Amino acid sequence: MIKELTVDLGARSYPIYIGEGILENIDSYFEKHGISKRSALLIVTDEHVAKKHLEPVIRKLERAGFKTASHIVASGEKSKSLAVLEEVITSCLKAGLDRNSSVIALGGGVVGDLAGFAAASYMRGIRFIQIPTTILAHDSSVGGKVAVNHPLAKNIIGAFHQPEMVLYDTATLRTLPDRDVRAGLSEMIKHGLIWDAEFTSWCEDNAEKLIGLDPEALQYGLYKGCSVKAAVVSQDERENDLRAILNLGHTIGHALEAVAGYNELLHGEAISIGMVGAAKLSVRLGNPEHIYTTTKRIFKKFGLPVAVPAHMDTDEIMKAMMYDKKFKEGKMVFIVPTDIGKVEINKNVSAEWVRDIVDQLKQED
Amino acid sequence: MIKELTVDLGARSYPIYIGEGILENIDSYFEKHGISKRSALLIVTDEHVAKKHLEPVIRKLERAGFKTASHIVASGEKSKSLAVLEEVITSCLKAGLDRNSSVIALGGGVVGDLAGFAAASYMRGIRFIQIPTTILAHDSSVGGKVAVNHPLAKNIIGAFHQPEMVLYDTATLRTLPDRDVRAGLSEMIKHGLIWDAEFTSWCEDNAEKLIGLDPEALQYGLYKGCSVKAAVVSQDERENDLRAILNLGHTIGHALEAVAGYNELLHGEAISIGMVGAAKLSVRLGNPEHIYTTTKRIFKKFGLPVAVPAHMDTDEIMKAMMYDKKFKEGKMVFIVPTDIGKVEINKNVSAEWVRDIVDQLKQED
Ligand SMILES: NC(=O)c1ccc[n+]([C@@H]2O[C@H](COP(=O)([O-])OP(=O)(O)OC[C@H]3O[C@@H](n4cnc5c(N)ncnc54)[C@H](O)[C@@H]3O)[C@@H](O)[C@H]2O)c1
Ligand SMILES: NC(=O)c1ccc[n+]([C@@H]2O[C@H](COP(=O)([O-])OP(=O)(O)OC[C@H]3O[C@@H](n4cnc5c(N)ncnc54)[C@H](O)[C@@H]3O)[C@@H](O)[C@H]2O)c1
Ligand SMILES: [Zn+2]
Ligand SMILES: [Zn+2]
């Protein structure tokens, strides 16, 4: 049984299909959504995903009469660059993509962000289809944020470009390394923490099943995670206000990623530490202690890190935060939990307090 | 007396101010439109324009309390690349541009397209102000099309991103080389030919004044040119149908530019030849002969070329056309005049006919 969810964005609304084996019927989803068989499609993927999942997708589509070409990038964050974007556009041109064509992202958040920006900018915007193959991508494939990195800043060059549809086949997740599984679940837990206390306890209760990739638990968790993200994005597509709550744990998290050189910590690991930090800040601001203890307990249950690695320099972490987009005209904006399942956007957090928290996060265990 | 015109695009509507000396009051236009004095501005310009017009603009803005930084690119089409875009984004980051900042294009179409795409993609879109300094830019600064080139195709990587306002100071045009003046007037004549027979004869009657940069003639001509473009764009922002008429002369024109290597022919020169070609095609399709004779007579009066340079290979020109975006699922779309001031979008023009026309265009005099 496939679960279906609609991201409600007026003329740009689109469906997310989640379930086991969806890609076995990829051609019928494409047909149902009027994807052109006369205009070429470009599948963008990375080396790891290509090895496991590209061939059956091409075979299905070609047999059904779709014209496909593919472009394989190196795995990892470094493929989110303007140089790689130019190579993807070269493939669009060589495959003859026209204004009725679609770009398909088959992969995790890296491929989704890169291929999405290619679709947003090729001929000033053509269709885009997301086929997420990581758990983290339940986050990145909803909301239409696409981007590449600049050597000085992550995700700074991009667009808002909503996909035509998202095809989430939980079967693809079975080839994902365990560390990426856990890191992806960190964003799922985040969606509970910002919006839904009940879903948060469900996550805690089902930690083993989720880590073990139980199909039913996975489908439910991804469905709920996507639903929260979709609800937030529907109310604030362009991040004028509400959408900022999705950044829970990200102010500290991004800084940790930057200082760690994008190697030592995966994104999901960095924000798990960041969310524990946000919970500590919350308690310092006068909210009940259990916010912190619960948050920490959950992440530990998922085997996710809760402490800033001791060797990292607090000054450097604070400097990295200064480059982050979450500053608006000098003031620091911080997403602070006020309970489990609830957060507020606090625009008056002093950098000094955050510094203290970062220091304390080195002592967590 | 400043002329004002509104480009009507709902929530994205914006004004165009046209007249002599506008930049002397640039600060008050910025204040009137609520441009932030707390967030940094980045002025993007090119070497030629910087030499003549950058310093007074910076001085005015700084005196009024705006925080400005500037980024100067090499003059010419080669600056419309992803590599140069990355450098502009570097300047955005170093100057500390935030989500309330604006990018300002001070220059011709090259700077407008490049800076506009930087504004469209930096932080997924910040404000953008156009200060056109060429005549051709009366075209490029209206309609929100922004882009950079790919080595294999022009303008293929871009966005639709409408400016906050356009400040068109006719005084800046006085430093423009004569050849660029005439080439720019070619697009002005195009706006007459597609929409307004009366404006077309006004252009012909005022050729000397326009070429001589008479302020009053210039103001009127630019105002009318911008008005036609604005009217078309208001009805079809994303080029689903009507907007295609702006491509009169461009199918052949772009191919000539590509084969000439972007050096031998300026854009305005290439499309002047292309418009004569479209008029010839029109006559061949059964429309009255005077369409061709009038079109040709006007361009000759402006000293613009009407013949394909004899050394250019027709095969190569046709091949270049194949790469052009004006093909939709195999069929050739051609903008054909049906009278002076009227055109139709003909979707069934055979490549053979176009080939004949290109060949014949080598004999024009
Ligand atoms: N656009 C958004 O809203 C948004 C939100 C969150 C994160 N992101 C972005 O997402 C990216 C991180 O996403 P990610 O964690 O999915 O990273 P990723 O795409 O790099 O995937 C992680 C690793 O898993 C491999 N992989 C992916 N699917 C696999 C599969 N099914 N089997 C085996 N290996 C597989 C990849 O090759 C890679 O090595 C970051 O660049 C981040 O900025 C974007
Ligand atoms: N976005 C659109 O809708 C649109 C429409 C038409 C053309 N365009 C683009 O516009 C570009 C051509 O525009 P352009 O002809 O303005 O080219 P340009 O910007 O290269 O300017 C032409 C030359 O004049 C110089 N110059 C500009 N202003 C000057 C001044 N006031 N004094 C002295 N020198 C000056 C420039 O340095 C350059 O050498 C092309 O890249 C084309 O693709 C875009
Ligand atoms: Zn995240
Ligand atoms: Zn043009």
Tab-separated table of N, CA, C and O and ligand atoms in Angstrom, chain A residues 124, chain B residues 46-49 52-53 75-77 80 107-113 130 133-137 139-147 149 154-155 172-177 180 183-184 187 229 243 250 254 257 266-268, ligand 2:
chain	number	residue	atom	x	y	z
A	124	ARG	N	15.760	28.727	-17.989
A	124	ARG	CA	15.041	29.483	-16.950
A	124	ARG	C	13.937	28.671	-16.270
A	124	ARG	O	12.980	29.232	-15.756
B	46	ASP	N	30.783	46.986	-15.597
B	46	ASP	CA	31.933	46.484	-16.351
B	46	ASP	C	33.001	47.580	-16.477
B	46	ASP	O	32.777	48.733	-16.114
B	47	GLU	N	34.158	47.192	-16.989
B	47	GLU	CA	35.308	48.112	-17.029
B	47	GLU	C	35.000	49.435	-17.720
B	47	GLU	O	35.332	50.504	-17.208
B	48	HIS	N	34.366	49.368	-18.890
B	48	HIS	CA	34.079	50.604	-19.621
B	48	HIS	C	33.138	51.513	-18.846
B	48	HIS	O	33.366	52.711	-18.723
B	49	VAL	N	32.086	50.932	-18.330
B	49	VAL	CA	31.072	51.733	-17.636
B	49	VAL	C	31.639	52.268	-16.317
B	49	VAL	O	31.370	53.410	-15.926
B	52	LYS	N	33.495	55.525	-16.597
B	52	LYS	CA	32.732	56.754	-16.866
B	52	LYS	C	31.666	57.064	-15.826
B	52	LYS	O	31.326	58.223	-15.612
B	53	HIS	N	31.060	56.033	-15.224
B	53	HIS	CA	29.833	56.312	-14.480
B	53	HIS	C	29.765	55.759	-13.059
B	53	HIS	O	28.814	56.040	-12.341
B	75	SER	N	34.537	43.925	-19.781
B	75	SER	CA	33.462	44.257	-20.718
B	75	SER	C	33.280	43.128	-21.711
B	75	SER	O	34.248	42.488	-22.109
B	76	GLY	N	32.022	42.891	-22.090
B	76	GLY	CA	31.772	41.948	-23.171
B	76	GLY	C	31.103	40.661	-22.734
B	76	GLY	O	31.072	40.309	-21.550
B	77	GLU	N	30.601	39.972	-23.733
B	77	GLU	CA	29.765	38.780	-23.548
B	77	GLU	C	30.423	37.692	-22.700
B	77	GLU	O	29.744	36.950	-22.002
B	80	LYS	N	29.387	36.877	-19.150
B	80	LYS	CA	28.145	36.167	-18.826
B	80	LYS	C	28.424	34.672	-18.711
B	80	LYS	O	27.993	33.871	-19.543
B	107	GLY	N	25.038	49.162	-16.198
B	107	GLY	CA	25.682	48.806	-17.454
B	107	GLY	C	24.692	48.382	-18.518
B	107	GLY	O	23.483	48.610	-18.390
B	108	GLY	N	25.214	47.710	-19.538
B	108	GLY	CA	24.385	47.248	-20.641
B	108	GLY	C	23.756	45.899	-20.343
B	108	GLY	O	23.660	45.486	-19.185
B	109	GLY	N	23.343	45.222	-21.405
B	109	GLY	CA	22.652	43.950	-21.256
B	109	GLY	C	23.505	42.862	-20.622
B	109	GLY	O	22.992	42.006	-19.904
B	110	VAL	N	24.797	42.910	-20.855
B	110	VAL	CA	25.678	41.904	-20.273
B	110	VAL	C	25.657	41.994	-18.752
B	110	VAL	O	25.416	41.012	-18.046
B	111	VAL	N	25.886	43.182	-18.254
B	111	VAL	CA	25.886	43.397	-16.808
B	111	VAL	C	24.490	43.141	-16.228
B	111	VAL	O	24.346	42.536	-15.160
B	112	GLY	N	23.459	43.565	-16.938
B	112	GLY	CA	22.088	43.361	-16.466
B	112	GLY	C	21.759	41.877	-16.321
B	112	GLY	O	21.211	41.448	-15.307
B	113	ASP	N	22.131	41.098	-17.328
B	113	ASP	CA	21.819	39.664	-17.290
B	113	ASP	C	22.613	38.944	-16.195
B	113	ASP	O	22.084	38.089	-15.490
B	130	GLN	N	17.922	47.804	-11.872
B	130	GLN	CA	18.573	47.958	-13.180
B	130	GLN	C	18.878	49.423	-13.463
B	130	GLN	O	17.975	50.270	-13.414
B	133	THR	N	22.781	51.383	-19.199
B	133	THR	CA	23.633	52.437	-19.766
B	133	THR	C	23.855	52.244	-21.265
B	133	THR	O	24.728	52.886	-21.843
B	134	THR	N	23.108	51.324	-21.873
B	134	THR	CA	23.148	51.207	-23.334
B	134	THR	C	21.718	51.354	-23.854
B	134	THR	O	20.759	51.252	-23.078
B	135	ILE	N	21.598	51.576	-25.150
B	135	ILE	CA	20.250	51.660	-25.728
B	135	ILE	C	19.644	50.275	-25.802
B	135	ILE	O	18.467	50.079	-25.510
B	136	LEU	N	20.471	49.293	-26.142
B	136	LEU	CA	19.968	47.931	-26.197
B	136	LEU	C	19.330	47.504	-24.875
B	136	LEU	O	18.360	46.748	-24.839
B	137	ALA	N	19.855	48.022	-23.781
B	137	ALA	CA	19.359	47.606	-22.468
B	137	ALA	C	17.936	48.091	-22.179
B	137	ALA	O	17.340	47.710	-21.180
B	139	ASP	N	15.705	47.050	-23.808
B	139	ASP	CA	15.089	45.751	-24.031
B	139	ASP	C	15.417	44.807	-22.874
B	139	ASP	O	14.527	44.264	-22.210
B	140	SER	N	16.705	44.663	-22.590
B	140	SER	CA	17.101	43.649	-21.612
B	140	SER	C	16.680	44.002	-20.180
B	140	SER	O	16.548	43.124	-19.344
B	141	SER	N	16.442	45.293	-19.905
B	141	SER	CA	16.098	45.650	-18.524
B	141	SER	C	14.608	45.519	-18.238
B	141	SER	O	14.168	45.725	-17.111
B	142	VAL	N	13.822	45.178	-19.240
B	142	VAL	CA	12.381	45.004	-19.028
B	142	VAL	C	12.014	43.544	-19.253
B	142	VAL	O	12.371	42.970	-20.281
B	143	GLY	N	11.350	42.944	-18.293
B	143	GLY	CA	10.827	41.595	-18.529
B	143	GLY	C	11.380	40.527	-17.616
B	143	GLY	O	10.838	39.439	-17.544
B	144	GLY	N	12.471	40.842	-16.915
B	144	GLY	CA	12.920	39.930	-15.876
B	144	GLY	C	13.696	38.718	-16.337
B	144	GLY	O	14.043	37.859	-15.532
B	145	LYS	N	13.994	38.630	-17.625
B	145	LYS	CA	14.840	37.508	-18.059
B	145	LYS	C	16.280	37.818	-17.703
B	145	LYS	O	16.826	38.845	-18.112
B	146	VAL	N	16.889	36.931	-16.954
B	146	VAL	CA	18.296	37.093	-16.581
B	146	VAL	C	18.976	35.761	-16.849
B	146	VAL	O	18.330	34.714	-16.798
B	147	ALA	N	20.260	35.783	-17.176
B	147	ALA	CA	20.922	34.527	-17.538
B	147	ALA	C	22.411	34.708	-17.745
B	147	ALA	O	22.899	35.820	-17.947
B	149	ASN	N	25.666	32.478	-20.005
B	149	ASN	CA	25.835	31.559	-21.133
B	149	ASN	C	26.515	30.267	-20.705
B	149	ASN	O	27.225	30.227	-19.700
B	154	LYS	N	23.829	30.165	-25.688
B	154	LYS	CA	23.645	31.474	-25.047
B	154	LYS	C	22.440	31.485	-24.116
B	154	LYS	O	21.406	30.884	-24.423
B	155	ASN	N	22.554	32.207	-23.031
B	155	ASN	CA	21.417	32.489	-22.137
B	155	ASN	C	20.687	31.242	-21.658
B	155	ASN	O	19.501	31.301	-21.366
B	172	THR	N	23.817	58.923	-19.527
B	172	THR	CA	24.887	57.906	-19.559
B	172	THR	C	25.158	57.423	-20.988
B	172	THR	O	26.233	56.897	-21.266
B	173	LEU	N	24.180	57.612	-21.868
B	173	LEU	CA	24.321	57.063	-23.229
B	173	LEU	C	25.315	57.858	-24.067
B	173	LEU	O	25.765	57.406	-25.109
B	174	ARG	N	25.639	59.047	-23.590
B	174	ARG	CA	26.513	59.920	-24.374
B	174	ARG	C	27.945	59.377	-24.501
B	174	ARG	O	28.687	59.805	-25.377
B	175	THR	N	28.333	58.473	-23.639
B	175	THR	CA	29.692	57.916	-23.722
B	175	THR	C	29.737	56.605	-24.508
B	175	THR	O	30.790	55.986	-24.649
B	176	LEU	N	28.586	56.210	-25.011
B	176	LEU	CA	28.484	54.914	-25.715
B	176	LEU	C	29.053	55.041	-27.132
B	176	LEU	O	28.749	55.988	-27.841
B	177	PRO	N	29.891	54.081	-27.568
B	177	PRO	CA	30.412	54.129	-28.945
B	177	PRO	C	29.273	54.110	-29.976
B	177	PRO	O	28.250	53.455	-29.765
B	180	ASP	N	27.569	50.851	-30.957
B	180	ASP	CA	26.628	50.315	-29.963
B	180	ASP	C	25.322	51.105	-29.942
B	180	ASP	O	24.263	50.559	-29.642
B	183	ALA	N	23.357	49.728	-32.903
B	183	ALA	CA	22.934	48.351	-32.624
B	183	ALA	C	21.776	48.342	-31.615
B	183	ALA	O	20.832	47.565	-31.739
B	184	GLY	N	21.841	49.242	-30.640
B	184	GLY	CA	20.764	49.318	-29.658
B	184	GLY	C	19.460	49.790	-30.281
B	184	GLY	O	18.370	49.315	-29.932
B	187	GLU	N	16.907	47.183	-31.683
B	187	GLU	CA	15.836	46.597	-30.849
B	187	GLU	C	14.683	47.586	-30.683
B	187	GLU	O	13.529	47.190	-30.559
B	229	LYS	N	7.597	46.505	-24.933
B	229	LYS	CA	8.114	45.329	-24.240
B	229	LYS	C	7.286	45.050	-22.982
B	229	LYS	O	6.927	43.906	-22.697
B	243	ARG	N	4.854	36.269	-25.713
B	243	ARG	CA	6.186	36.828	-25.537
B	243	ARG	C	7.143	36.440	-26.663
B	243	ARG	O	8.111	37.145	-26.952
B	250	HIS	N	15.285	37.155	-34.406
B	250	HIS	CA	16.265	36.529	-33.519
B	250	HIS	C	16.643	35.102	-33.903
B	250	HIS	O	17.705	34.634	-33.529
B	254	HIS	N	20.419	35.098	-33.916
B	254	HIS	CA	21.239	34.327	-32.973
B	254	HIS	C	22.189	33.387	-33.699
B	254	HIS	O	23.341	33.211	-33.294
B	257	GLU	N	25.090	35.369	-34.989
B	257	GLU	CA	26.002	35.704	-33.885
B	257	GLU	C	26.876	34.521	-33.525
B	257	GLU	O	28.078	34.653	-33.306
B	266	LEU	N	27.493	42.637	-33.752
B	266	LEU	CA	26.819	42.910	-32.483
B	266	LEU	C	25.408	42.322	-32.550
B	266	LEU	O	24.862	42.123	-33.630
B	267	HIS	N	24.831	42.103	-31.375
B	267	HIS	CA	23.487	41.521	-31.333
B	267	HIS	C	22.496	42.337	-32.181
B	267	HIS	O	21.753	41.779	-32.982
B	268	GLY	N	22.502	43.635	-32.001
B	268	GLY	CA	21.566	44.496	-32.742
B	268	GLY	C	21.787	44.428	-34.244
B	268	GLY	O	20.827	44.535	-35.027
C	2	LIG	N1	17.514	39.837	-20.633
C	2	LIG	C1	16.969	40.166	-21.780
C	2	LIG	O1	15.750	40.191	-21.931
C	2	LIG	C2	17.862	40.549	-22.924
C	2	LIG	C3	17.324	41.106	-24.092
C	2	LIG	C4	18.192	41.489	-25.103
C	2	LIG	C5	19.551	41.306	-24.953
C	2	LIG	N2	20.050	40.761	-23.818
C	2	LIG	C6	21.493	40.587	-23.624
C	2	LIG	O2	22.098	41.863	-23.620
C	2	LIG	C7	23.469	41.713	-24.004
C	2	LIG	C8	23.841	42.805	-24.957
C	2	LIG	O3	23.604	44.061	-24.337
C	2	LIG	P1	24.446	45.352	-24.678
C	2	LIG	O4	24.418	45.562	-26.150
C	2	LIG	O5	23.982	46.421	-23.799
C	2	LIG	O6	25.928	44.849	-24.388
C	2	LIG	P2	27.023	45.274	-23.310
C	2	LIG	O7	26.459	45.253	-21.965
C	2	LIG	O8	28.156	44.357	-23.564
C	2	LIG	O9	27.420	46.748	-23.730
C	2	LIG	C9	28.016	47.001	-24.983
C	2	LIG	C10	29.385	47.674	-24.823
C	2	LIG	O10	29.188	49.007	-24.409
C	2	LIG	C11	29.925	49.293	-23.232
C	2	LIG	N3	29.129	50.285	-22.518
C	2	LIG	C12	27.954	50.088	-21.905
C	2	LIG	N4	27.441	51.242	-21.501
C	2	LIG	C13	28.319	52.203	-21.829
C	2	LIG	C14	28.342	53.610	-21.685
C	2	LIG	N5	27.317	54.262	-21.163
C	2	LIG	N6	29.427	54.262	-22.128
C	2	LIG	C15	30.446	53.612	-22.719
C	2	LIG	N7	30.460	52.295	-22.917
C	2	LIG	C16	29.403	51.602	-22.481
C	2	LIG	C17	30.123	47.978	-22.582
C	2	LIG	O11	31.260	47.975	-21.745
C	2	LIG	C18	30.273	47.051	-23.779
C	2	LIG	O12	31.604	47.105	-24.221
C	2	LIG	C19	23.592	40.327	-24.580
C	2	LIG	O13	24.287	39.507	-23.667
C	2	LIG	C20	22.156	39.841	-24.719
C	2	LIG	O14	22.028	38.440	-24.541
C	2	LIG	C21	19.230	40.382	-22.817
